[in-house]
Amino acid sequence: MRPAAVPARPLSGLTALLGAASSVPSPGARVVRGAVTGVTIDSRQVRRGDLYVAMPGARAHGAEFARDALAAGAAAILTDGQGRDLAAATGLPVVVVDDPRAVLGEVAAWVYGRPAAGLTLIGVTGTSGKSTSSFLLEAGLRAAGHRTGLVGGVEIRAGDLCFPAVLTTPEATDLQGLFALMREQGVTAAAMEVSSHALALGRVDGLFYDVSIFTNLSQDHLDFHRDLDDYFAAKRRLFTPEFTRLGVVNADDAHGRELAALAKIPITTFSAEGAPEADWRAEQVRLGGDGSAFRVVGPGGVEADATVGLPGPFNVANTLGVLVALVEAGVPLQTAVHGVASFAGVPGRMERVPGSADVQVIVDYAHKPGAVESVLRSLRAVLDDSPGGRLVVVLGCGGDRDRGKRPLMGEAAARLADIAVFTSDNPRTEDPLAILAAMLDGALEVPPSERAHVVVQPDRAAAIDLAISGATPGDVVIVAGKGHEQGQYVGDEVIPFDDRDVAARAVERRARAALAGEGFPDV
């Protein structure tokens, strides 16, 4: 994800950028000579002319791979005092700073000539809704005549080019290279997910957003952040003059209201629940199984009718926040409304699995307590409009991640579903049964009279098949947790696995069984 050509940047400009914090350790050298045309922190990705940034890593210091970077064509090395000698031994020009991570964003932006500066850039942060909001934003920007880019955890786009995503927000070096590619592709506006990791680790340093959206905040990533306050503080960093011109904040969320009160930049608030104190509101909300419609009411009597082909009240909130952000970015409201109405959906986000006429099967990425609760409440509302069906959820929790989420997710599933099939998600290096035990602990917090029928099936494919084969007419089955992902992390391996494909095969088997008169086995 780099442009085909980048003008060479003189290394003297790098030392000027870094100021007195930089030095050249090579004996007898008075100035850093040469030029760079790219930047990377991965010695395996070095291209000829790159600045290789050698930082401390989880297992080794990047300077240990300085000779590999030299062999691949690196033009210079940026490192810290610990990596100084190994870097200097290559004979390449070396610049030393106290903390390369702290300057990485600014350095990457400088190398590529600050490529995002000419774009209309809208960021989205929050625990849930980032991907959906970024896709909706791109649709609205496209409707306004922009050539668009997209940066997020599902996929990455630069005009007509599309790439699979690895991180919700790429590393600073990759991110600036991507924006340089967007510039080369003629992109004029971009929508971008901004994760708490990216804000805490400086991945978005060197960027400035015209508008940033705050969707909501609930427990997540406490394997990385000290606690919920630390998690919120990372999110809040986006809403400072260093990063954003104007913030668009969900006033229905308690943390959103706190953010609006604390922010040092102009804030526009929105409420999907129609709170009269919000600047923008959703009124006359009509929820359906295939989407929602509502009246957008804004300051000064501005109004418009909006529709979105995504079910659930949380998607009303996502859509309203997107419409407000588009208007604040200069898109006419009617154009923004038209853009989001044309949007077909996000891969793996409330995505319907075709092939079943009497049962709805849905795949969603919900993998945190708040998201699980929102999705199940939304589907329960759909079922209430057509009594007789059951709500069935297939759910697991990831290994080597925030362990505090597991009982909370198990409790939400047991409280809100009729049938909860607990299974593996991405166990990684943990024992899947230990993860399931934590989920069961949460489920047991629900009184027996109110608790779903809970089934434990550690094999995810078997769990999905069990839920779908046992569904009866009118049921809604949601397979939650992995969404668009196409692999399952087990130990140190990634096993090919796509919930959508597995669910589709189960739907086909169920249909064949029905034609054969085998009936529907009970879950």
Coordinates of C-alpha atoms in Angstrom, one line a residue:
M1 CA 0.0 0.0 0.0
R2 CA 2.5 2.5 -1.2
P3 CA 2.6 4.9 -4.2
A4 CA 4.6 4.0 -7.3
A5 CA 6.8 7.0 -6.9
V6 CA 7.8 9.2 -4.0
P7 CA 10.0 12.3 -4.3
A8 CA 13.3 11.8 -2.4
R9 CA 13.5 13.6 0.9
P10 CA 16.9 14.8 2.1
L11 CA 18.0 13.4 5.4
S12 CA 19.1 16.9 6.5
G13 CA 15.4 17.6 6.6
L14 CA 14.8 14.7 8.9
T15 CA 17.4 16.0 11.4
A16 CA 15.8 19.5 11.1
L17 CA 12.4 18.0 11.9
L18 CA 13.7 16.1 14.9
G19 CA 15.8 19.0 16.1
A20 CA 18.2 18.7 19.0
A21 CA 16.9 15.2 19.9
S22 CA 18.8 13.8 16.9
S23 CA 22.4 12.9 16.5
V24 CA 24.7 11.0 14.1
P25 CA 26.8 8.3 15.8
S26 CA 29.1 7.4 12.9
P27 CA 32.7 8.4 13.8
G28 CA 33.9 11.5 11.9
A29 CA 30.5 12.3 10.4
R30 CA 29.4 15.9 10.6
V31 CA 26.1 15.8 8.7
V32 CA 23.6 13.2 7.7
R33 CA 23.8 12.9 3.9
G34 CA 21.6 11.2 1.5
A35 CA 17.8 10.9 0.9
V36 CA 14.9 8.6 1.5
T37 CA 11.8 7.7 -0.5
G38 CA 9.9 5.5 2.0
V39 CA 9.8 4.4 5.6
T40 CA 9.1 1.1 7.4
I41 CA 9.5 -0.5 10.8
D42 CA 9.7 -4.0 9.4
S43 CA 13.1 -5.1 8.0
R44 CA 11.3 -7.6 5.8
Q45 CA 9.4 -4.8 4.0
V46 CA 12.3 -2.5 3.3
R47 CA 12.5 -1.2 -0.2
R48 CA 15.4 0.5 -1.9
G49 CA 15.6 4.1 -0.6
D50 CA 13.7 3.4 2.7
L51 CA 14.3 4.9 6.1
Y52 CA 14.4 1.8 8.4
V53 CA 13.1 2.7 11.9
A54 CA 14.6 0.3 14.4
M55 CA 12.7 0.2 17.7
P56 CA 12.4 -2.1 20.7
G57 CA 9.9 -4.9 20.0
A58 CA 8.1 -7.5 22.0
R59 CA 10.9 -10.1 21.3
A60 CA 13.8 -8.2 19.9
H61 CA 15.2 -4.7 19.1
G62 CA 14.7 -3.7 15.5
A63 CA 18.4 -2.8 15.3
E64 CA 19.2 -6.5 15.4
F65 CA 17.8 -6.7 11.8
A66 CA 19.7 -3.6 10.6
R67 CA 21.9 -5.6 8.3
D68 CA 18.8 -7.2 6.7
A69 CA 17.6 -3.7 6.1
L70 CA 20.9 -2.8 4.5
A71 CA 20.8 -5.8 2.2
A72 CA 17.3 -4.9 1.1
G73 CA 18.3 -1.4 0.1
A74 CA 17.7 0.8 3.1
A75 CA 19.1 4.3 2.7
A76 CA 19.3 5.3 6.4
I77 CA 18.3 4.1 9.9
L78 CA 16.4 5.9 12.7
T79 CA 16.8 4.3 16.1
D80 CA 17.4 4.9 19.8
G81 CA 20.5 4.8 22.0
Q82 CA 20.1 1.0 22.5
G83 CA 20.2 0.4 18.8
R84 CA 22.8 3.0 18.0
D85 CA 25.9 0.7 17.7
L86 CA 24.2 -2.1 15.7
A87 CA 22.7 0.5 13.3
A88 CA 26.1 2.3 12.9
A89 CA 27.8 -1.0 12.1
T90 CA 25.9 -1.1 8.8
G91 CA 27.7 2.0 7.6
L92 CA 24.4 3.7 6.7
P93 CA 23.6 7.2 7.9
V94 CA 22.0 6.8 11.4
V95 CA 19.7 9.2 13.3
V96 CA 19.3 8.6 17.0
V97 CA 16.4 9.8 19.1
D98 CA 15.3 8.9 22.7
D99 CA 12.0 7.3 21.6
P100 CA 11.5 6.5 17.9
R101 CA 7.9 5.4 18.6
A102 CA 7.1 8.9 19.8
V103 CA 8.2 10.6 16.6
L104 CA 7.2 7.8 14.1
G105 CA 4.0 9.4 12.9
E106 CA 5.6 12.8 12.3
V107 CA 8.6 11.2 10.6
A108 CA 6.4 9.0 8.3
A109 CA 4.2 12.1 7.4
W110 CA 7.4 14.0 6.5
V111 CA 8.8 11.2 4.4
Y112 CA 5.7 11.1 2.2
G113 CA 5.2 14.8 2.1
R114 CA 2.2 15.0 4.5
P115 CA -0.1 13.3 2.0
A116 CA -3.3 13.5 4.0
A117 CA -3.1 17.3 4.2
G118 CA -5.0 17.8 1.0
L119 CA -7.9 15.4 1.8
T120 CA -11.2 15.9 3.5
L121 CA -10.5 13.4 6.4
I122 CA -13.2 12.1 8.8
G123 CA -12.2 9.8 11.7
V124 CA -14.4 7.5 13.7
T125 CA -13.6 6.2 17.2
G126 CA -15.6 4.3 19.8
T127 CA -16.0 0.7 21.1
S128 CA -18.7 -0.3 18.5
G129 CA -19.9 1.1 15.2
K130 CA -16.5 2.2 13.8
S131 CA -16.6 0.0 10.7
T132 CA -20.3 0.6 9.8
S133 CA -19.8 4.4 10.3
S134 CA -16.7 4.5 8.1
F135 CA -18.4 2.6 5.3
L136 CA -21.5 4.9 5.5
L137 CA -19.2 7.9 5.5
E138 CA -17.5 6.7 2.4
A139 CA -20.9 6.3 0.7
G140 CA -21.9 9.8 1.6
L141 CA -18.6 11.3 0.5
R142 CA -18.9 9.4 -2.8
A143 CA -22.5 10.8 -3.3
A144 CA -21.0 14.3 -2.9
G145 CA -18.7 13.7 -5.8
H146 CA -15.5 12.8 -4.0
R147 CA -13.1 10.2 -5.1
T148 CA -12.9 8.3 -1.8
G149 CA -10.6 6.3 0.4
L150 CA -11.4 4.0 3.3
V151 CA -9.2 2.9 6.2
G152 CA -10.5 0.3 8.7
G153 CA -10.6 -3.2 10.1
V154 CA -12.6 -4.8 7.3
E155 CA -10.9 -3.5 4.2
I156 CA -8.8 -0.6 2.9
R157 CA -9.6 1.3 -0.3
A158 CA -7.7 3.9 -2.3
G159 CA -9.9 5.0 -5.1
D160 CA -10.5 1.9 -7.2
L161 CA -7.8 -0.1 -5.3
C162 CA -8.9 -2.4 -2.5
F163 CA -6.7 -4.3 0.1
P164 CA -7.5 -6.6 3.0
A165 CA -7.1 -5.0 6.4
V166 CA -4.7 -6.3 9.1
L167 CA -5.2 -3.8 11.9
T168 CA -8.2 -1.5 12.6
T169 CA -5.7 1.4 12.2
P170 CA -2.5 0.6 10.4
E171 CA 1.0 1.4 11.8
A172 CA 2.0 5.0 11.2
T173 CA 4.5 4.1 8.5
D174 CA 1.9 2.0 6.6
L175 CA -0.8 4.6 7.2
Q176 CA 1.2 7.5 5.7
G177 CA 2.3 5.3 2.8
L178 CA -1.4 4.5 2.2
F179 CA -2.4 8.2 2.2
A180 CA 0.5 8.8 -0.3
L181 CA -1.1 6.1 -2.5
M182 CA -4.5 7.8 -2.1
R183 CA -3.0 11.0 -3.3
E184 CA -1.5 9.3 -6.3
Q185 CA -4.9 7.7 -7.0
G186 CA -6.6 11.1 -7.0
V187 CA -8.5 10.5 -3.8
T188 CA -10.1 13.7 -2.4
A189 CA -11.8 12.5 0.8
A190 CA -11.4 9.6 3.1
A191 CA -13.2 7.9 6.1
M192 CA -11.1 6.2 8.7
E193 CA -11.5 4.1 11.8
V194 CA -9.3 5.3 14.7
S195 CA -8.7 2.7 17.4
S196 CA -7.6 3.3 21.0
H197 CA -4.4 1.3 20.3
A198 CA -3.7 3.7 17.4
L199 CA -4.2 6.8 19.6
A200 CA -2.2 5.3 22.5
L201 CA 0.7 4.2 20.3
G202 CA 0.9 7.3 18.1
R203 CA -0.1 5.6 14.9
V204 CA -2.2 8.6 13.9
D205 CA 0.4 11.2 14.9
G206 CA 1.0 13.5 11.9
L207 CA -2.7 13.4 10.8
F208 CA -5.3 16.1 11.2
Y209 CA -9.1 15.3 10.9
D210 CA -11.7 17.8 9.6
V211 CA -14.3 15.9 11.7
S212 CA -14.1 13.1 14.2
I213 CA -17.0 11.0 15.4
F214 CA -17.4 9.4 18.9
T215 CA -19.9 6.5 18.7
N216 CA -19.9 5.0 22.2
L217 CA -17.7 3.4 24.8
S218 CA -18.1 0.1 26.8
Q219 CA -15.7 -2.4 28.2
D220 CA -13.1 -3.7 25.7
H221 CA -9.3 -3.9 25.3
L222 CA -8.6 -4.1 29.0
D223 CA -5.7 -6.5 28.1
F224 CA -4.0 -3.4 26.7
H225 CA -5.4 -0.5 28.7
R226 CA -5.1 -0.3 32.5
D227 CA -8.8 0.2 33.1
L228 CA -11.9 1.8 31.5
D229 CA -10.7 5.3 32.4
D230 CA -7.4 4.7 30.5
Y231 CA -9.3 3.3 27.6
F232 CA -11.5 6.4 27.5
A233 CA -8.5 8.7 27.9
A234 CA -7.0 7.2 24.7
K235 CA -10.3 7.8 22.8
R236 CA -10.5 11.3 24.1
R237 CA -7.1 12.2 22.7
L238 CA -8.6 12.3 19.2
F239 CA -10.8 15.2 20.3
T240 CA -8.0 17.7 20.9
P241 CA -6.8 20.6 18.8
E242 CA -3.7 18.5 17.8
F243 CA -5.9 16.1 15.9
T244 CA -9.3 17.4 15.0
R245 CA -11.1 20.5 13.9
L246 CA -14.6 19.5 15.1
G247 CA -16.0 16.6 17.0
V248 CA -19.4 14.9 16.5
V249 CA -20.4 13.1 19.7
N250 CA -23.1 10.6 20.7
A251 CA -25.1 12.3 23.5
D252 CA -27.0 9.1 24.3
D253 CA -23.7 7.6 25.6
A254 CA -22.6 8.5 29.1
H255 CA -19.0 8.7 28.0
G256 CA -20.0 10.8 25.0
R257 CA -21.7 13.3 27.3
E258 CA -18.5 13.5 29.4
L259 CA -16.4 13.9 26.3
A260 CA -18.6 16.8 25.0
A261 CA -18.2 18.5 28.4
L262 CA -14.4 18.0 28.5
A263 CA -13.4 18.6 24.8
K264 CA -11.2 21.5 23.9
I265 CA -12.5 21.7 20.4
P266 CA -16.0 22.6 19.0
I267 CA -18.4 19.7 19.6
T268 CA -21.7 18.9 17.8
T269 CA -23.9 16.4 19.6
F270 CA -26.4 13.9 18.2
S271 CA -29.1 11.7 19.8
A272 CA -30.7 8.7 18.1
E273 CA -33.1 8.6 21.1
G274 CA -34.4 12.1 20.4
A275 CA -32.8 13.9 23.4
P276 CA -34.0 17.5 23.1
E277 CA -30.7 18.9 24.4
A278 CA -28.7 17.4 21.5
D279 CA -27.9 19.5 18.4
W280 CA -29.1 16.8 16.0
R281 CA -31.9 14.2 16.7
A282 CA -33.5 11.2 15.2
E283 CA -37.3 11.4 15.4
Q284 CA -40.2 9.2 14.2
V285 CA -37.8 6.2 14.2
R286 CA -39.2 3.1 12.4
L287 CA -37.2 -0.1 12.9
G288 CA -37.5 -3.1 10.6
G289 CA -35.8 -6.4 10.0
D290 CA -34.2 -5.0 6.8
G291 CA -33.4 -1.5 7.9
S292 CA -34.6 1.6 9.5
A293 CA -36.2 5.0 8.7
F294 CA -36.2 8.2 10.7
R295 CA -36.5 11.9 10.5
V296 CA -33.3 13.9 10.9
V297 CA -33.8 17.1 12.9
G298 CA -31.0 19.6 13.1
P299 CA -30.3 23.2 14.2
G300 CA -32.3 26.0 12.8
G301 CA -35.2 23.9 11.6
V302 CA -33.1 21.7 9.3
E303 CA -34.9 18.4 8.6
A304 CA -34.8 15.4 6.2
D305 CA -36.1 11.9 6.0
A306 CA -33.4 9.3 6.2
T307 CA -33.3 5.5 5.5
V308 CA -30.6 2.9 6.1
G309 CA -30.6 -0.7 5.0
L310 CA -29.1 -1.9 8.3
P311 CA -31.4 -3.1 11.1
G312 CA -31.3 -2.1 14.8
P313 CA -31.4 1.1 16.8
F314 CA -27.6 1.1 17.1
N315 CA -27.5 1.6 13.3
V316 CA -29.9 4.5 13.6
A317 CA -27.3 6.0 15.9
N318 CA -24.4 5.1 13.5
T319 CA -26.3 6.6 10.6
L320 CA -27.3 9.8 12.4
G321 CA -23.7 10.4 13.6
V322 CA -22.5 9.9 10.0
L323 CA -25.0 12.3 8.6
V324 CA -24.0 15.0 11.1
A325 CA -20.3 14.5 10.3
L326 CA -20.9 14.7 6.6
V327 CA -22.8 18.0 7.0
E328 CA -20.0 19.4 9.2
A329 CA -17.5 18.4 6.5
G330 CA -19.4 20.4 3.9
V331 CA -21.7 17.8 2.4
P332 CA -25.4 19.0 1.9
L333 CA -27.8 17.1 4.1
Q334 CA -29.9 15.8 1.2
T335 CA -26.8 14.5 -0.6
A336 CA -25.6 12.8 2.6
V337 CA -29.1 11.2 3.1
H338 CA -29.0 9.9 -0.5
G339 CA -25.5 8.5 0.0
V340 CA -26.3 6.5 3.1
A341 CA -29.6 5.2 1.7
S342 CA -27.7 3.7 -1.2
F343 CA -25.3 1.8 1.0
A344 CA -25.7 -2.0 0.7
G345 CA -24.0 -3.1 4.0
V346 CA -20.6 -3.9 5.7
P347 CA -19.2 -7.4 5.2
G348 CA -19.7 -9.4 8.4
R349 CA -21.8 -6.7 10.1
M350 CA -25.4 -7.8 10.5
E351 CA -24.9 -9.7 7.2
R352 CA -27.7 -12.0 6.2
V353 CA -26.9 -15.5 5.1
P354 CA -29.1 -16.3 2.0
G355 CA -30.8 -19.6 1.3
S356 CA -33.4 -19.9 4.1
A357 CA -37.0 -18.8 3.6
D358 CA -38.3 -19.6 7.1
V359 CA -35.4 -18.8 9.3
Q360 CA -33.2 -15.6 9.4
V361 CA -29.5 -16.4 9.8
I362 CA -27.2 -13.4 10.5
V363 CA -23.4 -13.1 10.9
D364 CA -22.1 -10.2 13.0
Y365 CA -18.8 -9.0 14.4
A366 CA -20.2 -8.4 17.9
H367 CA -17.3 -9.5 20.2
K368 CA -17.6 -7.2 23.2
P369 CA -20.3 -7.0 25.9
G370 CA -22.0 -3.8 24.7
A371 CA -22.1 -4.9 21.1
V372 CA -23.5 -8.3 22.0
E373 CA -26.2 -6.7 24.1
S374 CA -27.1 -4.1 21.4
V375 CA -27.3 -6.8 18.6
L376 CA -29.5 -9.1 20.7
R377 CA -31.8 -6.4 21.8
S378 CA -32.2 -5.3 18.2
L379 CA -33.0 -8.8 17.0
R380 CA -35.4 -9.3 19.9
A381 CA -37.3 -6.2 18.8
V382 CA -37.6 -7.8 15.3
L383 CA -38.9 -11.0 16.8
D384 CA -41.5 -9.2 18.9
D385 CA -43.0 -7.9 15.7
S386 CA -43.5 -11.5 14.5
P387 CA -44.3 -13.6 17.6
G388 CA -43.5 -17.3 17.7
G389 CA -39.8 -17.3 16.8
R390 CA -36.9 -17.8 19.0
L391 CA -33.6 -15.9 19.2
V392 CA -30.6 -18.2 18.9
V393 CA -27.1 -16.9 19.4
V394 CA -23.8 -18.6 18.7
L395 CA -21.0 -16.9 20.7
G396 CA -17.4 -17.3 21.8
C397 CA -14.7 -15.1 23.3
G398 CA -11.2 -14.6 22.0
G399 CA -8.2 -15.9 23.8
D400 CA -5.2 -13.8 25.0
R401 CA -7.5 -10.8 25.2
D402 CA -9.5 -8.9 27.8
R403 CA -10.6 -11.8 30.2
G404 CA -13.1 -9.5 32.0
K405 CA -15.3 -9.5 28.9
R406 CA -16.0 -13.2 29.0
P407 CA -18.5 -13.5 31.9
L408 CA -20.2 -10.2 30.7
M409 CA -20.7 -11.6 27.2
G410 CA -22.0 -14.9 28.6
E411 CA -24.4 -13.1 30.9
A412 CA -25.7 -10.9 28.1
A413 CA -26.3 -13.9 25.8
A414 CA -28.0 -15.9 28.5
R415 CA -30.2 -13.0 29.5
L416 CA -31.3 -11.8 26.0
A417 CA -31.4 -14.9 23.8
D418 CA -33.7 -18.0 24.0
I419 CA -31.0 -20.3 23.1
A420 CA -27.2 -19.6 23.5
V421 CA -24.7 -21.9 22.0
F422 CA -21.3 -21.1 23.5
T423 CA -18.3 -22.1 21.4
S424 CA -14.7 -21.1 20.5
D425 CA -13.9 -17.9 18.8
N426 CA -10.1 -17.3 18.4
P427 CA -8.7 -19.2 21.4
R428 CA -5.1 -18.4 20.4
T429 CA -2.8 -19.9 23.1
E430 CA -5.5 -20.3 25.7
D431 CA -7.5 -23.5 26.6
P432 CA -10.9 -23.0 24.8
L433 CA -12.6 -24.8 27.7
A434 CA -11.2 -22.3 30.2
I435 CA -12.7 -19.5 28.1
L436 CA -16.0 -21.3 27.9
A437 CA -16.0 -21.8 31.7
A438 CA -15.7 -18.0 32.2
M439 CA -18.6 -17.4 29.8
L440 CA -20.7 -20.0 31.7
D441 CA -19.9 -18.2 35.0
G442 CA -21.5 -15.2 33.5
A443 CA -24.5 -17.1 32.3
L444 CA -25.1 -18.5 35.7
E445 CA -25.6 -15.0 37.0
V446 CA -29.0 -15.0 35.2
P447 CA -31.8 -16.4 37.3
P448 CA -32.9 -19.9 35.9
S449 CA -36.4 -18.7 35.1
E450 CA -35.0 -15.9 32.9
R451 CA -32.0 -17.8 31.5
A452 CA -31.6 -19.0 27.9
H453 CA -31.2 -22.6 27.2
V454 CA -27.4 -22.8 27.2
V455 CA -25.5 -25.3 25.0
V456 CA -21.7 -25.7 25.0
Q457 CA -20.1 -26.9 21.8
P458 CA -16.4 -26.0 21.6
D459 CA -16.1 -26.8 17.9
R460 CA -17.2 -23.6 16.2
A461 CA -18.3 -25.2 12.9
A462 CA -20.3 -27.8 14.8
A463 CA -21.9 -25.1 17.0
I464 CA -23.0 -23.1 14.0
D465 CA -24.4 -26.3 12.4
L466 CA -26.2 -27.2 15.6
A467 CA -27.9 -23.8 15.9
I468 CA -29.0 -23.6 12.3
S469 CA -30.1 -27.3 11.9
G470 CA -32.1 -27.0 15.1
A471 CA -33.8 -23.7 14.2
T472 CA -37.6 -23.8 13.6
P473 CA -39.7 -21.6 11.4
G474 CA -39.7 -18.0 12.6
D475 CA -36.4 -18.3 14.5
V476 CA -33.5 -15.8 14.1
V477 CA -30.0 -17.2 14.4
I478 CA -27.1 -14.9 14.9
V479 CA -23.5 -16.1 14.7
A480 CA -21.5 -13.5 16.6
G481 CA -17.9 -12.6 17.2
K482 CA -15.9 -13.0 14.0
G483 CA -18.0 -11.3 11.3
H484 CA -15.8 -10.7 8.2
E485 CA -12.8 -12.6 9.5
Q486 CA -11.6 -15.5 7.3
G487 CA -9.4 -17.3 9.8
Q488 CA -9.5 -18.8 13.3
Y489 CA -6.5 -18.3 15.5
V490 CA -5.7 -21.6 17.3
G491 CA -2.3 -21.8 19.0
D492 CA 0.2 -20.2 16.7
E493 CA -1.8 -21.2 13.6
V494 CA -4.4 -19.4 11.6
I495 CA -6.9 -22.0 10.3
P496 CA -9.1 -20.9 7.3
F497 CA -12.6 -20.2 8.8
D498 CA -15.3 -17.9 7.6
D499 CA -18.6 -17.8 9.7
R500 CA -20.5 -16.8 6.6
D501 CA -19.4 -19.8 4.6
V502 CA -19.9 -22.2 7.4
A503 CA -23.4 -20.8 8.1
A504 CA -24.3 -21.0 4.4
R505 CA -23.3 -24.7 4.3
A506 CA -25.4 -25.3 7.4
V507 CA -28.4 -23.5 5.8
E508 CA -28.0 -25.7 2.7
R509 CA -27.9 -28.9 4.8
R510 CA -31.0 -27.8 6.7
A511 CA -32.8 -27.1 3.5
R512 CA -31.9 -30.6 2.2
A513 CA -33.1 -32.2 5.4
A514 CA -36.4 -30.4 5.2
L515 CA -36.9 -31.6 1.6
A516 CA -36.2 -35.1 2.7
G517 CA -38.9 -34.8 5.4
E518 CA -36.4 -35.2 8.2
G519 CA -37.9 -32.3 10.2
F520 CA -36.0 -30.0 12.4
P521 CA -34.0 -31.4 15.3
D522 CA -34.2 -29.6 18.6
V523 CA -31.2 -27.6 19.6

